[in-house]
Tab-separated table of C-alpha atoms in Angstrom:
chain	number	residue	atom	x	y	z
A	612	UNK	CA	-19.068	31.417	10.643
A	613	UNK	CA	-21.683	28.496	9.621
A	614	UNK	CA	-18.780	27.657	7.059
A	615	UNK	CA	-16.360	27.182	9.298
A	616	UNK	CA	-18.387	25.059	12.479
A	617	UNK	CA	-19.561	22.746	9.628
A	618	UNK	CA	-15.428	22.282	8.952
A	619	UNK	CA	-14.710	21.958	12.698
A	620	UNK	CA	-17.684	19.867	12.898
A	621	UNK	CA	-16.483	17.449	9.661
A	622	UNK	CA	-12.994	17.217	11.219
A	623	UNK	CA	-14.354	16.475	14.681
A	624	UNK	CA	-16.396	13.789	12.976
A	625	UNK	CA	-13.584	11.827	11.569
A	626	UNK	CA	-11.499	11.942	14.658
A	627	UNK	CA	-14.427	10.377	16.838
A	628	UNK	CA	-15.091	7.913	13.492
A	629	UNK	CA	-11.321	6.993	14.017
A	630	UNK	CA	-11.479	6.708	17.910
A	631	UNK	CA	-14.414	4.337	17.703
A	632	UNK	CA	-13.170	2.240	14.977
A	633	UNK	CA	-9.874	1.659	16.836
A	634	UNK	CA	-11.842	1.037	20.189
A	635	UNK	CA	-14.146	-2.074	18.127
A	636	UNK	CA	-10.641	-3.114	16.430
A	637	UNK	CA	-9.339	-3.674	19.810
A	638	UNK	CA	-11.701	-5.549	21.383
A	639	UNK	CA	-12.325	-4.377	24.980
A	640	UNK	CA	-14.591	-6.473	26.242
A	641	UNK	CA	-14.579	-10.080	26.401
A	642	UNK	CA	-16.506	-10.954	23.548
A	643	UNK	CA	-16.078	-10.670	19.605
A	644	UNK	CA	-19.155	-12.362	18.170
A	645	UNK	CA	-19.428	-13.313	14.108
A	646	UNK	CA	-22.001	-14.174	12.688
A	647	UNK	CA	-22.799	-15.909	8.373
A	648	UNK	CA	-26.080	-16.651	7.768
A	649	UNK	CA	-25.326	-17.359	4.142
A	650	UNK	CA	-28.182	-14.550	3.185
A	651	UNK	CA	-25.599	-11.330	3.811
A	652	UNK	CA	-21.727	-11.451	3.795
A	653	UNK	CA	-19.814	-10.666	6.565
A	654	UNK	CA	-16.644	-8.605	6.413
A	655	UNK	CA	-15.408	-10.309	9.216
A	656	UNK	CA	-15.869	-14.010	7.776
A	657	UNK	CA	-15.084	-14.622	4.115
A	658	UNK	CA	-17.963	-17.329	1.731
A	659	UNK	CA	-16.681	-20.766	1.930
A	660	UNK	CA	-13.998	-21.897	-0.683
A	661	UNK	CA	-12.864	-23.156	-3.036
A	662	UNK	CA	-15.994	-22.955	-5.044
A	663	UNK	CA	-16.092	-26.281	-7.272
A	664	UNK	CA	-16.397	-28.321	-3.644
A	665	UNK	CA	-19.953	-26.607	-2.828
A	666	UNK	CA	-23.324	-26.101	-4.697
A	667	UNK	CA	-23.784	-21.981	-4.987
A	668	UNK	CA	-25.616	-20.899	-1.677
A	669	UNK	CA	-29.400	-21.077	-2.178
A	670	UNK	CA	-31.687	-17.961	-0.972
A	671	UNK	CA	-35.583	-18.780	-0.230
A	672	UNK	CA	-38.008	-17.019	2.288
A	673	UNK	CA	-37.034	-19.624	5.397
A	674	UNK	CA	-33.571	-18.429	4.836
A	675	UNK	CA	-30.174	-19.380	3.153
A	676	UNK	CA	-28.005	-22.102	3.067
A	677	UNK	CA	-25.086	-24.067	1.220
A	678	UNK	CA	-24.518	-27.625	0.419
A	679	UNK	CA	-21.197	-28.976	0.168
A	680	UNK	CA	-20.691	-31.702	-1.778
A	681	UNK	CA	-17.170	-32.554	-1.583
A	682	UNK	CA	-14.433	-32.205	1.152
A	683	UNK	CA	-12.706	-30.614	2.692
A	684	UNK	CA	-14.010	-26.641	2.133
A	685	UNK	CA	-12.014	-23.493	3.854
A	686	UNK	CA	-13.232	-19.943	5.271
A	687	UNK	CA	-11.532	-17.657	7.156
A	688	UNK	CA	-12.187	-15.101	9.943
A	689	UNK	CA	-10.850	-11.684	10.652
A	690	UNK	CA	-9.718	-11.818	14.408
A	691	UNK	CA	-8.399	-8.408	15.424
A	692	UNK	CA	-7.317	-9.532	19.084
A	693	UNK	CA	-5.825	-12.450	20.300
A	694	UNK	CA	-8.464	-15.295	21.620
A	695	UNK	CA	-8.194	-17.902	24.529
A	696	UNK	CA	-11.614	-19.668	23.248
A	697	UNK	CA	-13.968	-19.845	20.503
A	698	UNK	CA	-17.166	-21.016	20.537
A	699	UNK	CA	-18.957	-22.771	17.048
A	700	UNK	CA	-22.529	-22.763	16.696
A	701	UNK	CA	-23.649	-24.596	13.704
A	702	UNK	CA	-26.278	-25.004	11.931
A	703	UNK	CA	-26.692	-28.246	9.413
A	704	UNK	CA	-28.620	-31.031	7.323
A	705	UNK	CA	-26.703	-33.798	7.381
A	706	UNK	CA	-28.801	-36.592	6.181
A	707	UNK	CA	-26.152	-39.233	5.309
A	708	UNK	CA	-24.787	-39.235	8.995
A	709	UNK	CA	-21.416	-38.740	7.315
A	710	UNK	CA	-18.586	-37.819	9.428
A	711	UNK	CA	-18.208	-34.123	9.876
A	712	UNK	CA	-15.558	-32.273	11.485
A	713	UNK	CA	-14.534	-28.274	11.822
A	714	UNK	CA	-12.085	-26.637	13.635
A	715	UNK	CA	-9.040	-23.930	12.726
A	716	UNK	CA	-5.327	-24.367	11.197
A	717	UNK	CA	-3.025	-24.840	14.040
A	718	UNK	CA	0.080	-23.904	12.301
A	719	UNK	CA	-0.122	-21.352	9.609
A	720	UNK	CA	0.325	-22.852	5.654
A	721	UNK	CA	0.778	-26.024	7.636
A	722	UNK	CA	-1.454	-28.878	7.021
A	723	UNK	CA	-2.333	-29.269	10.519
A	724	UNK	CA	-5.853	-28.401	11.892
A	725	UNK	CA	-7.755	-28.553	15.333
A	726	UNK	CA	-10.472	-30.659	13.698
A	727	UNK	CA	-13.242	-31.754	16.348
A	728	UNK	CA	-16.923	-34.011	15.446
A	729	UNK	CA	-19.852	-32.560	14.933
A	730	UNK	CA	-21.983	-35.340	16.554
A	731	UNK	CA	-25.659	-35.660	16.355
A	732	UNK	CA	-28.004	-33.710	18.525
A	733	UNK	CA	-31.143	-32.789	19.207
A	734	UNK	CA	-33.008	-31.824	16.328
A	735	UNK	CA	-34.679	-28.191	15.938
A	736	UNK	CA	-37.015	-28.294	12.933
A	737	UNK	CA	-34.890	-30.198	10.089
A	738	UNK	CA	-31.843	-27.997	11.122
A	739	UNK	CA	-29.636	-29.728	13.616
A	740	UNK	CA	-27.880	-27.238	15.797
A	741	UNK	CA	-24.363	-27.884	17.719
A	742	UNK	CA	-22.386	-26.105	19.605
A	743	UNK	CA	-18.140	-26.615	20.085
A	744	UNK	CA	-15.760	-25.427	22.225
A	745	UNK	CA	-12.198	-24.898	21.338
A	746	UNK	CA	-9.317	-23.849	23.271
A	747	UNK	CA	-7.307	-21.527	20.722
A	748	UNK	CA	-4.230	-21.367	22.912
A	749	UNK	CA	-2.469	-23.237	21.180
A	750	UNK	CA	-3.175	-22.350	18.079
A	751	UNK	CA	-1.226	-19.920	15.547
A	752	UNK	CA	-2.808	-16.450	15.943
A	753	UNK	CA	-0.198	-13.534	14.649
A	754	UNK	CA	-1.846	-13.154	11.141
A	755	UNK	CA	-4.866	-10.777	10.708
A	756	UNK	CA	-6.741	-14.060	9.351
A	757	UNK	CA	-7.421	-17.038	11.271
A	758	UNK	CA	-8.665	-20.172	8.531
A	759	UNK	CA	-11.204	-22.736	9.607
A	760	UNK	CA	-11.473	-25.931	7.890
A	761	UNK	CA	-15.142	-27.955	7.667
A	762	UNK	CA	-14.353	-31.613	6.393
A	763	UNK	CA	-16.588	-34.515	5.868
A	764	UNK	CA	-13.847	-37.423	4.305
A	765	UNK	CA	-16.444	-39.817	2.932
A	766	UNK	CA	-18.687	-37.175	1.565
A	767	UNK	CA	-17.580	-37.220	-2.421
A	768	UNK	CA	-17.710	-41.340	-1.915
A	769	UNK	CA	-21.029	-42.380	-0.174
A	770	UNK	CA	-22.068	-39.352	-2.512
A	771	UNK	CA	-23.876	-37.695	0.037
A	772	UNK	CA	-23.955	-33.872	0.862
A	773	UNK	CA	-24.400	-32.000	3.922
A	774	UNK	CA	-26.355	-28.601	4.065
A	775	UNK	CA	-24.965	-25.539	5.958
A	776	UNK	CA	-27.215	-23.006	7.258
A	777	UNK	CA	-25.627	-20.611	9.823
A	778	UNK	CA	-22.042	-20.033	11.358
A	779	UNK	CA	-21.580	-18.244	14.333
A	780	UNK	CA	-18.441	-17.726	16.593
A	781	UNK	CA	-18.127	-16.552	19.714
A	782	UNK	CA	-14.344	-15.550	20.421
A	783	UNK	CA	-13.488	-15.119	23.792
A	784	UNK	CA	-10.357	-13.687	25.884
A	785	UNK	CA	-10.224	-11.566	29.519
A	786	UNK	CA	-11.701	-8.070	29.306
A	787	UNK	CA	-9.576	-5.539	29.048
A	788	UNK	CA	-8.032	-4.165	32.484
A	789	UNK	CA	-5.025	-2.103	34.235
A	790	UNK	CA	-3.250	-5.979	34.907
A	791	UNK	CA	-3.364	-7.000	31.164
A	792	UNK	CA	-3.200	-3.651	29.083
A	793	UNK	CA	0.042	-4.419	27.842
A	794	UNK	CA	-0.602	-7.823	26.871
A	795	UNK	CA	-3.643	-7.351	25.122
A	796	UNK	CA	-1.888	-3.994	23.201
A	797	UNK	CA	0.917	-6.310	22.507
A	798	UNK	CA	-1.499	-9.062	20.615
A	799	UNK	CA	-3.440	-6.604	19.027
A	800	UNK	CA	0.139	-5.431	17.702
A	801	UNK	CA	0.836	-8.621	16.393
A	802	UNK	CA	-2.115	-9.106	14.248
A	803	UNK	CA	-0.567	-6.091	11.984
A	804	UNK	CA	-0.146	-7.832	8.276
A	805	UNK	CA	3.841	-8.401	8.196
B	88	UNK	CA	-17.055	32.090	-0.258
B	89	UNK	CA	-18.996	28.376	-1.425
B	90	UNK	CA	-15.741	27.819	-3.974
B	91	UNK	CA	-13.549	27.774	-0.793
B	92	UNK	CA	-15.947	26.232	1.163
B	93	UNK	CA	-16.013	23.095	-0.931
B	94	UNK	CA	-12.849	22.961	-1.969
B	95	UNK	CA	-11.927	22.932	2.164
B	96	UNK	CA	-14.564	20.025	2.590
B	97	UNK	CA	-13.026	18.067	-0.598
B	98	UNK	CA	-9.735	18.179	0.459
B	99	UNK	CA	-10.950	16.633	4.224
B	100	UNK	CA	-13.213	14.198	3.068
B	101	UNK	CA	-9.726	13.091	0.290
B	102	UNK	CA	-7.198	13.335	3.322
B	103	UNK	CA	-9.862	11.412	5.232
B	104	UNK	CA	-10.351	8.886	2.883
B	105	UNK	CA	-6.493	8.171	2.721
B	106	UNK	CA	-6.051	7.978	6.262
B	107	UNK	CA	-8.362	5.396	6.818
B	108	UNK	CA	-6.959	3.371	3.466
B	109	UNK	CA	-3.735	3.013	4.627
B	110	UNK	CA	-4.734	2.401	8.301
B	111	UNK	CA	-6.759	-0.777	6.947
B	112	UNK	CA	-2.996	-1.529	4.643
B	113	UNK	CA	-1.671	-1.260	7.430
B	114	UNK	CA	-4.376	-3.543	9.681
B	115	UNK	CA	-6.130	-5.757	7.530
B	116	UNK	CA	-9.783	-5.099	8.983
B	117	UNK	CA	-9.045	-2.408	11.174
B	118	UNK	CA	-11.542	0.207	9.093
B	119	UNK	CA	-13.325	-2.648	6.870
B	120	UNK	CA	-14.839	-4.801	9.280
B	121	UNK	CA	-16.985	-1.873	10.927
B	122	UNK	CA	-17.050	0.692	8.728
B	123	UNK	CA	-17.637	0.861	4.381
B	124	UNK	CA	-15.107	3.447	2.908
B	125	UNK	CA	-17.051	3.738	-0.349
B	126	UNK	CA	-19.322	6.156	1.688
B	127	UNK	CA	-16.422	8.193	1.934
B	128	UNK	CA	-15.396	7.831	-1.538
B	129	UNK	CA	-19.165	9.156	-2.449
B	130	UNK	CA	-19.037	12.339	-0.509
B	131	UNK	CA	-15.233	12.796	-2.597
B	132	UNK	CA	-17.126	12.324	-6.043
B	133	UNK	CA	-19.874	14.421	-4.878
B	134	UNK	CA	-17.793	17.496	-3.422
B	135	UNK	CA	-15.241	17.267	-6.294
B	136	UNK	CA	-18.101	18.006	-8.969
B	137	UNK	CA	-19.611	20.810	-6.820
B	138	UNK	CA	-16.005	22.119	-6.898
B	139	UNK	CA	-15.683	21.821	-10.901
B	140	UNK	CA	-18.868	23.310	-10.278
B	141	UNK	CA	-18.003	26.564	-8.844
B	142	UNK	CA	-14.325	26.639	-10.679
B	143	UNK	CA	-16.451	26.847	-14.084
B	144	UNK	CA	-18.634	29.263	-13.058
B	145	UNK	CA	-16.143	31.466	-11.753
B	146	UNK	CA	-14.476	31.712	-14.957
């Protein structure tokens, strides 16, 4: 009897594992929030690439961080859903004043990006924290992956490097209700790998 | 009666295991991104040597 509830109970298990990893895959609600801190991966955002354009990311006891000392560098993010917004808060060092950009590829294995300033704010600490908006309407979303490109032009030439300490992205589309079911299921559909 | 039973839970945690590998082929992310199959893949190792285990013994 014991052998067989501890069966049921394994099979039950797996069933409610699947349920809830398809209800997070969806995205229900109107938020999908990723976070790199550079001191733990995250499966959901991949370490920036390619390698030979960035120092290897240093660990310490106020946290971790990368320096990138030439341009442009790549990472991409797992988006399960499709997004109307996203927004960037990043965290930096950029001691040069260089010109620094970020945003994602507009057309995929196109050279075309949504690239938008970091400008200057108001300084927390050494870190200098900003926060961008961008409208990812029009921006190509059927693959699984969506890449994000962080470029500073004159970096390699004034020989200057900028320091990146945290990513985090805040994806945002309508939660999920009886007028858009369809759409939404339709999106999520088209983020299958093809 | 413990032969059977671990064979039984060997054979879900395998079938298990498959399932959610081809749903993340299938959905890049989809398992991955909340969930670390390896932990699944340990139970497997663990179960299958019980059931060498008790197959040995047996005979």
């Amino acid at each position: 009897m014991i052998v067989r509830l501890v069966k049921i109970f394994l099979i039950l298990f797996f069933i409610a594992l699947t349920v809830w990893l398809l209800w997070f895959d969806f995205v229900p609600g109107k938020n999908l929030v990723v976070n790199y801190d550079f001191c733990t991966t995250s499966p959901m955002l991949t370490e920036f690439s390619p390698g030979d354009r960035l120092w290897p990311v240093e660990k310490t006891q106020e946290g971790c961080w990368q320096k990138m000392a030439k341009s442009p560098v790549y990472f991409d993010v797992r988006t399960p859903q499709v997004f109307k917004t996203a927004e960037v808060e990043i965290k930096y060092k950029n001691l040069g004043e260089e010109k620094f950009q970020i945003g994602p590829q507009i057309i995929k294995n196109e050279w075309q990006w949504f690239l938008v300033d970091i400008l200057p704010t108001e300084q927390t600490g050494e870190w200098q924290v900003v926060k961008i908006n961008f409208n990812l309407e029009n921006v190509y979303q059927g693959a699984p992956m969506m890449r994000w490109l962080v470029s500073a032009p004159n970096l390699e030439q004034n020989q200057q490097s900028i320091v990146i300490g945290a990513i985090k992205i805040v994806f945002q589309k309508d939660r999920l209700s009886f007028v858009n079911v369809t759409e939404q299921i339709k999106n999520y559909l088209r983020k299958i790998k093809r | 009666m413990m032969k059977d039973f671990f064979q039984d839970f060997f054979v879900i945690n395998m079938s298990a295991f498959f399932f959610f590998f081809t749903l993340e082929l299938i959905k890049e992310g989809l398992v991955s991104n909340h969930f670390n199959l390896n932990i699944i893949l340990v139970v497997i190792i663990f179960s299958g040597f019980l059931v060498l285990i008790y197959n040995l013994k047996k005979n």
